[in-house]
Short mmCIF file of C-alpha atoms in Angstrom, two decimals:
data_model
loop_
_atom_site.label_atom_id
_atom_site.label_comp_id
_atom_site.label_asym_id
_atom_site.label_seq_id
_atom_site.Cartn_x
_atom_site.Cartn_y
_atom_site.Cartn_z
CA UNK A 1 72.91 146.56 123.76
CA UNK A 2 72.74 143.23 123.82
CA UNK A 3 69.20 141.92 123.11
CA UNK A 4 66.74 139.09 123.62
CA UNK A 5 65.75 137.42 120.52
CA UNK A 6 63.19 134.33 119.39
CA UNK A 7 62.62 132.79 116.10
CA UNK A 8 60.91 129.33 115.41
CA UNK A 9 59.74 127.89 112.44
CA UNK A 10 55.29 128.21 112.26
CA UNK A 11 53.09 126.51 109.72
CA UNK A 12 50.52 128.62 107.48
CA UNK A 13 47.66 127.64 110.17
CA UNK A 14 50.14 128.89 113.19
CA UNK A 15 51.36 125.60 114.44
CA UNK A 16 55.35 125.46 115.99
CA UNK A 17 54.52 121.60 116.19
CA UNK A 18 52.48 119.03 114.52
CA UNK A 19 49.73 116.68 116.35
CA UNK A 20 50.62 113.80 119.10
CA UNK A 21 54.49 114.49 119.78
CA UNK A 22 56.41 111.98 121.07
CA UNK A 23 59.96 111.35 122.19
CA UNK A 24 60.60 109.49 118.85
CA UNK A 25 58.52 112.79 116.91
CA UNK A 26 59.26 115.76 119.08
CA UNK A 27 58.00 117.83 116.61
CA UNK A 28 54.91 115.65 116.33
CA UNK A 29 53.35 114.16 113.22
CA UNK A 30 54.44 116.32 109.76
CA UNK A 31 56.30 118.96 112.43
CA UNK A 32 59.53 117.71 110.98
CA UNK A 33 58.39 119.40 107.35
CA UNK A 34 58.57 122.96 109.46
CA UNK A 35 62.58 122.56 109.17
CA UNK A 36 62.94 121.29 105.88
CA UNK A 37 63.96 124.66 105.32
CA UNK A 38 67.25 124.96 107.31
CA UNK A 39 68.27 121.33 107.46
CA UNK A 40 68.87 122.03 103.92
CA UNK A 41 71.48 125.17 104.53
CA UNK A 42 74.94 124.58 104.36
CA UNK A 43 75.02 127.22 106.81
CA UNK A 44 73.23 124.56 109.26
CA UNK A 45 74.79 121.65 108.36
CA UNK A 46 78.40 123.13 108.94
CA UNK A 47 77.11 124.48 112.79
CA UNK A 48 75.73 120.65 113.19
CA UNK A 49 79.03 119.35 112.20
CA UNK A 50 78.00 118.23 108.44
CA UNK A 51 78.98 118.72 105.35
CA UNK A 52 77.21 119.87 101.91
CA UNK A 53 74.00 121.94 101.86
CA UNK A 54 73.21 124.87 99.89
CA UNK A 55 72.87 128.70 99.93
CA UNK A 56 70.25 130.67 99.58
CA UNK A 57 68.13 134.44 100.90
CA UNK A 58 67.76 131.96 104.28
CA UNK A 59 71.86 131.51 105.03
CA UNK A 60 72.01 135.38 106.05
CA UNK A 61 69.58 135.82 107.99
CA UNK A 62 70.53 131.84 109.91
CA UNK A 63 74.03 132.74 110.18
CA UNK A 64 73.01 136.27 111.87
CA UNK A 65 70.91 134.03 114.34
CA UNK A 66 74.04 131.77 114.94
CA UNK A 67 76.54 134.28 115.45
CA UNK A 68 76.74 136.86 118.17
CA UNK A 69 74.63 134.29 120.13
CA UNK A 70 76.36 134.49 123.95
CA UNK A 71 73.74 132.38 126.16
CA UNK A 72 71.05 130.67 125.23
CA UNK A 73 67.38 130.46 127.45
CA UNK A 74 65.32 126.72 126.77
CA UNK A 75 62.29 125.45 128.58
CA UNK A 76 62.28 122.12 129.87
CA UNK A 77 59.97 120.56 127.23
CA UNK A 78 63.03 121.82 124.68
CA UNK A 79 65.31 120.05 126.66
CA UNK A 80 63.27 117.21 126.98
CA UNK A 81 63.44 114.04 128.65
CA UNK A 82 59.91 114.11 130.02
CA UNK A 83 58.32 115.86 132.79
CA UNK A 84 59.25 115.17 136.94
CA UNK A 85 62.38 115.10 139.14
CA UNK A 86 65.35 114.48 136.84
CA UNK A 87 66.03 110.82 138.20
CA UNK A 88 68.89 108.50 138.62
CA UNK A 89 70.20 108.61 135.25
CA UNK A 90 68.75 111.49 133.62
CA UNK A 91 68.46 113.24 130.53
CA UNK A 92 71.32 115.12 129.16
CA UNK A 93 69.57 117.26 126.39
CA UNK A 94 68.32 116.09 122.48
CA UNK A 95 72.13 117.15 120.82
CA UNK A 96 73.99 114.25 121.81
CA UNK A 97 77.74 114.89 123.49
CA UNK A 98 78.67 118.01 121.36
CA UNK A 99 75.32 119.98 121.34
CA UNK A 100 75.10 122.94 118.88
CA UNK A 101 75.22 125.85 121.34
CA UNK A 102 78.65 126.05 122.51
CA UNK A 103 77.68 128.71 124.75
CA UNK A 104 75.83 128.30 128.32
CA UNK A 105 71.97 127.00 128.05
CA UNK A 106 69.86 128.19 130.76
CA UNK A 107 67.12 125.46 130.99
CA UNK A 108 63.88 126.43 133.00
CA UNK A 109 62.62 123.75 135.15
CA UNK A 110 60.97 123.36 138.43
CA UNK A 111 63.30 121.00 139.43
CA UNK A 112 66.75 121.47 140.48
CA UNK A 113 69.95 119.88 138.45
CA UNK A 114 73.71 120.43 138.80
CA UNK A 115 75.11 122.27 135.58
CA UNK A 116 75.75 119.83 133.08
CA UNK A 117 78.89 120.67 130.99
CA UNK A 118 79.19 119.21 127.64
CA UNK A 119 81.67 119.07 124.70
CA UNK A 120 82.51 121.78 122.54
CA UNK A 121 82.04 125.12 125.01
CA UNK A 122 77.88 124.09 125.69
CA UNK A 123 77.27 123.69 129.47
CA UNK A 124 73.52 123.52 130.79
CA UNK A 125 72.44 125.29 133.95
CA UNK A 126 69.22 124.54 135.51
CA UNK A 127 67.34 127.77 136.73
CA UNK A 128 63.89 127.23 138.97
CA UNK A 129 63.29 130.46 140.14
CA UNK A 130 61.46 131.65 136.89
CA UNK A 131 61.86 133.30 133.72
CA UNK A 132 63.10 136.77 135.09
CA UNK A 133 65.97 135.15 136.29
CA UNK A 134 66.84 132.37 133.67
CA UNK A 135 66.90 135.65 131.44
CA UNK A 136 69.01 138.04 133.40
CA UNK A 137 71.65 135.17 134.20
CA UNK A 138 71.54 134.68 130.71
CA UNK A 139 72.56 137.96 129.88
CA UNK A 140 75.34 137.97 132.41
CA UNK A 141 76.91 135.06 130.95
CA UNK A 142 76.39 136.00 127.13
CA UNK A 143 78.89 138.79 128.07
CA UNK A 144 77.34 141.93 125.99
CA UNK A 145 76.25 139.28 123.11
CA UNK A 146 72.59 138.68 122.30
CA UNK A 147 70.60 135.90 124.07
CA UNK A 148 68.65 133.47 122.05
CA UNK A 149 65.40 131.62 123.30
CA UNK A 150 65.63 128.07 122.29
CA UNK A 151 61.48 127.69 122.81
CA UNK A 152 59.48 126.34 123.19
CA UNK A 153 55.97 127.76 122.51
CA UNK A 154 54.92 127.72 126.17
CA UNK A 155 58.20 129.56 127.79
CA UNK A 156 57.94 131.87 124.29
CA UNK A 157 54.47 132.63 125.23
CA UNK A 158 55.24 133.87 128.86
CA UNK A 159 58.06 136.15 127.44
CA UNK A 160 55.51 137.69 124.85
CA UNK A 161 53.64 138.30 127.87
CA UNK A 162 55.87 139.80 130.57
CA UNK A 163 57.16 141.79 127.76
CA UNK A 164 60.77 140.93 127.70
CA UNK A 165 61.34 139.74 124.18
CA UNK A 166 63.68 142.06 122.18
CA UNK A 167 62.84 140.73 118.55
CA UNK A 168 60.65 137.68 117.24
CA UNK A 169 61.43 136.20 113.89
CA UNK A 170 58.65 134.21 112.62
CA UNK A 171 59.74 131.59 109.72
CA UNK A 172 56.50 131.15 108.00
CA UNK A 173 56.30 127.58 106.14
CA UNK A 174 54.05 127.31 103.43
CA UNK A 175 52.17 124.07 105.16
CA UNK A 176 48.99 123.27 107.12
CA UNK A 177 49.20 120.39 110.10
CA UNK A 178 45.92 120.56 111.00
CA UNK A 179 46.78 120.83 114.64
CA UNK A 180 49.42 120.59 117.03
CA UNK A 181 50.72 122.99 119.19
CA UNK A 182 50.01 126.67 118.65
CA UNK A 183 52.57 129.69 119.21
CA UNK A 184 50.06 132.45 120.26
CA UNK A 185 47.48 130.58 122.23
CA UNK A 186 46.23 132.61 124.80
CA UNK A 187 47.87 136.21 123.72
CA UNK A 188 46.14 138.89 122.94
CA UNK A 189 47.19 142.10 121.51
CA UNK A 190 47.08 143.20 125.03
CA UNK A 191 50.12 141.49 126.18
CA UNK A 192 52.17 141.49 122.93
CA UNK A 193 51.85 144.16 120.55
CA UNK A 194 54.14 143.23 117.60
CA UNK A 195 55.50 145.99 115.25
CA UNK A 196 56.55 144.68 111.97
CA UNK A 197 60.47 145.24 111.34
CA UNK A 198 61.36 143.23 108.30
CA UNK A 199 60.64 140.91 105.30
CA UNK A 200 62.48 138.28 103.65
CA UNK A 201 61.38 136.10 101.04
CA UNK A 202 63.17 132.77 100.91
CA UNK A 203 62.53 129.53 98.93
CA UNK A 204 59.97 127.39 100.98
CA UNK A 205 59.88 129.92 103.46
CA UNK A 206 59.01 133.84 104.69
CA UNK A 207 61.30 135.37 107.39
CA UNK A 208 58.83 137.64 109.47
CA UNK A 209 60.96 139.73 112.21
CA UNK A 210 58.70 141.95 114.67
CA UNK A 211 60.00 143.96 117.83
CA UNK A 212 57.21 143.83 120.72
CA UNK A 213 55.40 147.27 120.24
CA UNK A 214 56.87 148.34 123.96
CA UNK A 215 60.40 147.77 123.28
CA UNK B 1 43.62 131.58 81.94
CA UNK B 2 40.77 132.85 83.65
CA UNK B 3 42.00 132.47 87.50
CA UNK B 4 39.66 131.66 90.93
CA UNK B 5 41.74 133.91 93.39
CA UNK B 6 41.08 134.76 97.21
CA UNK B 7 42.96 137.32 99.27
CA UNK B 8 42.14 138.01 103.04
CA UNK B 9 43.97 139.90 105.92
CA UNK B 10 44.71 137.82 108.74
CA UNK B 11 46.08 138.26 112.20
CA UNK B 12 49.37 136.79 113.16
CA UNK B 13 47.50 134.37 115.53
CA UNK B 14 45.30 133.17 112.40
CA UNK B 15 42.34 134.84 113.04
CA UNK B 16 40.32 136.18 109.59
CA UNK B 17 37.74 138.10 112.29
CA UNK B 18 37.99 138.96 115.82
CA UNK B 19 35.83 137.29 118.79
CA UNK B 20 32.23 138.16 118.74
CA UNK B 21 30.94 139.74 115.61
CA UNK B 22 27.32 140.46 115.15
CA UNK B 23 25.63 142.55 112.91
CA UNK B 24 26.86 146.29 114.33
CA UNK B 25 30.66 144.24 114.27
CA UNK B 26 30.51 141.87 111.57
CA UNK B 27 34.44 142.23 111.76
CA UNK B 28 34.35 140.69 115.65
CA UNK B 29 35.99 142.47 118.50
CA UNK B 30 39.00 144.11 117.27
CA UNK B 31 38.81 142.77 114.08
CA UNK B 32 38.36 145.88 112.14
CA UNK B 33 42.03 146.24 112.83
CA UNK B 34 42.76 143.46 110.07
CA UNK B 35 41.89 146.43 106.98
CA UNK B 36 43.88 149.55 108.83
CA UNK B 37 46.40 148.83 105.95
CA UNK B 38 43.70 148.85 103.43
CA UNK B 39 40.95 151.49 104.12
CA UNK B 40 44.25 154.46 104.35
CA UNK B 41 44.87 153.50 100.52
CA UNK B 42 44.04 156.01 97.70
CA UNK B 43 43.44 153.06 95.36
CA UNK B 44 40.74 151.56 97.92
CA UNK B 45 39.18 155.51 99.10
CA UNK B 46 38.74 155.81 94.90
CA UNK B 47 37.31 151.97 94.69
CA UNK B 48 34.89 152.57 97.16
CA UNK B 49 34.16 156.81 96.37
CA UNK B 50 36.13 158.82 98.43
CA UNK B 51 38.84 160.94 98.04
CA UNK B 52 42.48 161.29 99.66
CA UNK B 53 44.96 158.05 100.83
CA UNK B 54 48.40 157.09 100.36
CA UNK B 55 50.08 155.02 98.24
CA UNK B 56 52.64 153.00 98.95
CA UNK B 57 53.88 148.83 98.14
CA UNK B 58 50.16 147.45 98.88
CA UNK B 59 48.52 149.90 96.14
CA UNK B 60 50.12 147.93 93.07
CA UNK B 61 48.22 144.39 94.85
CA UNK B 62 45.24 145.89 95.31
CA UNK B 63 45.14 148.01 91.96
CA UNK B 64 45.69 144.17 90.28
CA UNK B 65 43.35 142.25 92.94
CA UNK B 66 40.19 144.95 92.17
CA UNK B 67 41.39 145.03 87.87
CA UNK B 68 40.56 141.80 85.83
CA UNK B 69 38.36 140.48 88.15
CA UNK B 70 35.20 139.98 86.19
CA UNK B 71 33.15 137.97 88.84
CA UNK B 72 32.86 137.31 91.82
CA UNK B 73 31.16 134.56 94.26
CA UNK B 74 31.16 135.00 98.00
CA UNK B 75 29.10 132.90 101.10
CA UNK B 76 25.91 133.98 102.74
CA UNK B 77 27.51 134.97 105.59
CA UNK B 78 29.46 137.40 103.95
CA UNK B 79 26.75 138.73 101.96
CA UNK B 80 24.92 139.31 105.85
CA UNK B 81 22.00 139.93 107.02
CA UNK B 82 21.61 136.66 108.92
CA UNK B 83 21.17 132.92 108.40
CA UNK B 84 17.42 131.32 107.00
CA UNK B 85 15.20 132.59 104.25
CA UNK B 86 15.51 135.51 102.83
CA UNK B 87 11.42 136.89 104.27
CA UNK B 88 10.03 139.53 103.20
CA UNK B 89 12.15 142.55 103.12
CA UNK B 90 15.02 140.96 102.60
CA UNK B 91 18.91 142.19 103.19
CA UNK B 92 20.42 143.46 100.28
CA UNK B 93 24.17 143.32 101.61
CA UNK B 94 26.48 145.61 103.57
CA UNK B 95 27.02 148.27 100.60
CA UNK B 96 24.60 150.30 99.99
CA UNK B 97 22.73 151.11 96.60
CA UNK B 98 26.10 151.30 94.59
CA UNK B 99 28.20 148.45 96.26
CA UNK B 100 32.20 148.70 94.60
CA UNK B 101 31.91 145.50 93.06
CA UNK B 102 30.96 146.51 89.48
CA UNK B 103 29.89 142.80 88.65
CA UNK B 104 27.95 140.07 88.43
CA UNK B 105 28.54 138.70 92.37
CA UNK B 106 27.14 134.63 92.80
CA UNK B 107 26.04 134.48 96.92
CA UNK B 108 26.25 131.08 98.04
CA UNK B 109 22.61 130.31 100.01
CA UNK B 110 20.67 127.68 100.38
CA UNK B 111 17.40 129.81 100.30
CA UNK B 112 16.38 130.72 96.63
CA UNK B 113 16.17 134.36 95.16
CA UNK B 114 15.82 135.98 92.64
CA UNK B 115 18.72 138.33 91.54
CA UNK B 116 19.00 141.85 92.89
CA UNK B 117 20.52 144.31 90.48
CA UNK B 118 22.31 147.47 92.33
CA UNK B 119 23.78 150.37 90.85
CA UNK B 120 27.04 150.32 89.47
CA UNK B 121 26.88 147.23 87.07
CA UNK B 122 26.72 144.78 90.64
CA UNK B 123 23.97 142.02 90.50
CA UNK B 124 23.57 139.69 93.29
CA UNK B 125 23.25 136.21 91.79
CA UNK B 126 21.85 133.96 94.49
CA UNK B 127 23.00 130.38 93.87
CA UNK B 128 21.78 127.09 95.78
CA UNK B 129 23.22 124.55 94.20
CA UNK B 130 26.71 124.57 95.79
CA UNK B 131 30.28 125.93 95.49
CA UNK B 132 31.17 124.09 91.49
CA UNK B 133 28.04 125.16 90.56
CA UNK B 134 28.64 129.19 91.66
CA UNK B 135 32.24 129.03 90.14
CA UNK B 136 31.32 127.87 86.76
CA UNK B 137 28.45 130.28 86.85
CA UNK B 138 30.90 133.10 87.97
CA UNK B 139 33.70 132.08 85.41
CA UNK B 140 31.20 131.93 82.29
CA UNK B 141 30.14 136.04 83.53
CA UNK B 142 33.24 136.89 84.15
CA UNK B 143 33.90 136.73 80.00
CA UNK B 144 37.70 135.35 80.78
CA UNK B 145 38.76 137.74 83.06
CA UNK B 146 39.78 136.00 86.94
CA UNK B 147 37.31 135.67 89.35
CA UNK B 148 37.50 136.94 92.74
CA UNK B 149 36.26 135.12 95.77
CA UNK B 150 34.91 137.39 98.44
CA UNK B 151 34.98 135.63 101.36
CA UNK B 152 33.89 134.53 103.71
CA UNK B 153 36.70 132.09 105.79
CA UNK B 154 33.50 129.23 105.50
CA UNK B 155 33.00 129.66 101.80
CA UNK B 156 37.08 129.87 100.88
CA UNK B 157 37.63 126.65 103.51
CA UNK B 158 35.22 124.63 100.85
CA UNK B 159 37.25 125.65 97.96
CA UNK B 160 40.05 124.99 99.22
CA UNK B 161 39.61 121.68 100.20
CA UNK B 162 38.41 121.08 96.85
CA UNK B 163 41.09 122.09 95.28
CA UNK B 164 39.25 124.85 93.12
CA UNK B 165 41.72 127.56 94.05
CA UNK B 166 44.02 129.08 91.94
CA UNK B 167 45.54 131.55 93.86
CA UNK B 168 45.55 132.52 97.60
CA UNK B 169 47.11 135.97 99.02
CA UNK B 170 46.96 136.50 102.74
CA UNK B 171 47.63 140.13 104.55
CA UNK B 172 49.26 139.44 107.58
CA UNK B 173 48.71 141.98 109.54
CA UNK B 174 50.70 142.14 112.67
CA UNK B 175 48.40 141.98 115.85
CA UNK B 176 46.84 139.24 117.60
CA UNK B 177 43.11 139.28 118.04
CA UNK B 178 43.36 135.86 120.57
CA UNK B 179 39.88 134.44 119.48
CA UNK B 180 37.59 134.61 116.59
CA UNK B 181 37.45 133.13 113.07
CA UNK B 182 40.43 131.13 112.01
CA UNK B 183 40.96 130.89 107.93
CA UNK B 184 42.62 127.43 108.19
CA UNK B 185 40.43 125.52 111.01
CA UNK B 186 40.13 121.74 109.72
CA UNK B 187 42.16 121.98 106.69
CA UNK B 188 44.92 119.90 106.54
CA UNK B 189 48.03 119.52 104.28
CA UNK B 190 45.98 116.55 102.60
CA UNK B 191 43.81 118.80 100.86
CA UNK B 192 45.36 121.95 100.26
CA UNK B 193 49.13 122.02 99.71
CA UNK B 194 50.38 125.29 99.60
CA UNK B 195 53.18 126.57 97.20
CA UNK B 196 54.91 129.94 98.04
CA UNK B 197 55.03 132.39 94.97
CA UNK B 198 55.26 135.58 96.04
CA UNK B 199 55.91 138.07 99.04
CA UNK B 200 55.16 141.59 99.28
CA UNK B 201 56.58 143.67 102.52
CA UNK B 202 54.53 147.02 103.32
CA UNK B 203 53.84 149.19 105.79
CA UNK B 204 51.91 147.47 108.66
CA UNK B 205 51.23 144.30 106.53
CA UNK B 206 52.71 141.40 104.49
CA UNK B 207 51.47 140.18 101.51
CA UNK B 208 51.94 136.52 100.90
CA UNK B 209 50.84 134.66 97.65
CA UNK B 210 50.00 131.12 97.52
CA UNK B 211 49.42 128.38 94.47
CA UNK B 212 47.07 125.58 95.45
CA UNK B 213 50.42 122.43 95.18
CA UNK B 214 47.91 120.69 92.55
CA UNK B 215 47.61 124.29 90.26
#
């Protein structure tokens, strides 16, 4: 059964992003420190096309999220570029020509695009009629595989809530930012109850995975 | 070494105590939720009197949280019964005649007392002249053995940011509360950098130990 699945990097005070982002500091000011973890994996560095990196209790569980990926879902704020109708020349995504995917990427936005293909098997499709249908298009393309949502925190929040998230994998980073941009503003146990499913311990890092108590 | 240590269960969202509390909920709405994991363990029923529990990967943590503490210093809040003096027939904290503390215990006031001696070897040790003062107090009674800070998220905020900490263990417990008390609320990675040493999966919980970066 192929299944929905979230994880994102979260500081020890619960922020997926530091204070003021920006396009130069997506991630906002000390967000970048949330993915010192991963940039770090060889496992990462070969799917971004570099070389080196290490191996550690991380590589599993990143190369589990990697593989058996068939479609991807991303909000627009992932994708970036900015708010608004797309433009004259717009915005073709953060990854450069060859984007990391290689699978389709279902971007949510309330403002319709042709589907963009890239290099390397990634092509991004444009969906404005919501999440219920970014997600089951999704699944049609991925094929039987698993989906993957890209983020961010707002379009992750309004899965939580409609109850449609197979698994969440919280990777806990043992830093405070002081503010930012919070995961779970907004939820209550109401919407989301979260069973815990599994531990690991990692260097600079704790992998939390939950299933949403419904599933 | 005679260590300062502070362990509290916290929701996913952050939240040390639900929306709300008052004196009938000093836990806030929902928050009561945060010690499920805690108040089902034999170790804790026999800490606090009563009979019957489980055991299972929490009990060695807790068995070593409530041994070798010889002290411990907690906030006015925590303590209860209300901000202001202390008047005339004054609170004498949530636990009854024979509170499980066994200790001296230093409460953090700005309204002078004189101590109150329970049964059970606790005496509450009212201190006004601020957090040092309490913890030197607390590790000269405690005869070399750690001492335990009680709480509340206020009180372990100050320390923290002082860099007084030795060791930190949160008990994230997986449910969202959506409002309340947050543990980390104007801390930032400036004063309390966070080292990962140690992660404990059990049921319903996750235990996750902490060294102050400057330790």
């Amino acid at each position: 059964m192929s299944r929905f699945r979230f994880q994102i990097s979260i500081s020890l005070d619960g922020f997926v992003a530091g204070p003021n982002p920006s396009v130069e500091n997506p991630l906002g000011e000390g967000g970048e420190r949330l993915h010192d973890w991963v940039v770090k994996l060889e496992v990462w560095r070969r799917s971004h096309g570099r070389e080196g990196g290490e191996t550690n209790a991380s590589s599993a569980l990143l190369e589990e999220a990697l593989d058996g990926i068939g479609a991807t879902v991303m909000g627009r704020n992932m994708f970036g570029g900015g708010p608004g109708p797309w433009g004259e020349d717009p915005w073709n995504g953060w990854w450069g020509d060859e984007p990391p995917f290689g699978t389709p990427v279902f971007v949510l936005t309330h403002h319709e695009r042709e589907p963009l293909e890239m290099q390397g098997g990634t092509t991004f499709i444009f969906v404005t009629e919501g999440i219920e249908s970014a997600l089951e298009r999704a699944r049609d393309a991925a094929g039987g595989r698993d989906v993957a949502l890209g983020g961010g925190a707002d379009v992750a929040r309004q899965y939580l809530a409609a109850g449609l998230l197979d698994e969440l994998q919280l990777n806990l980073v043992p830093i405070l930012l002081g503010g930012g941009t919070r995961l779970f503003d907004g939820l209550s146990q109401a919407e989301a109850g979260l069973e815990q499913v599994g531990v690991v311990e990692a260097p600079d890092v704790t992998h939390l995975r939950y299933r949403p108590a419904h599933r």
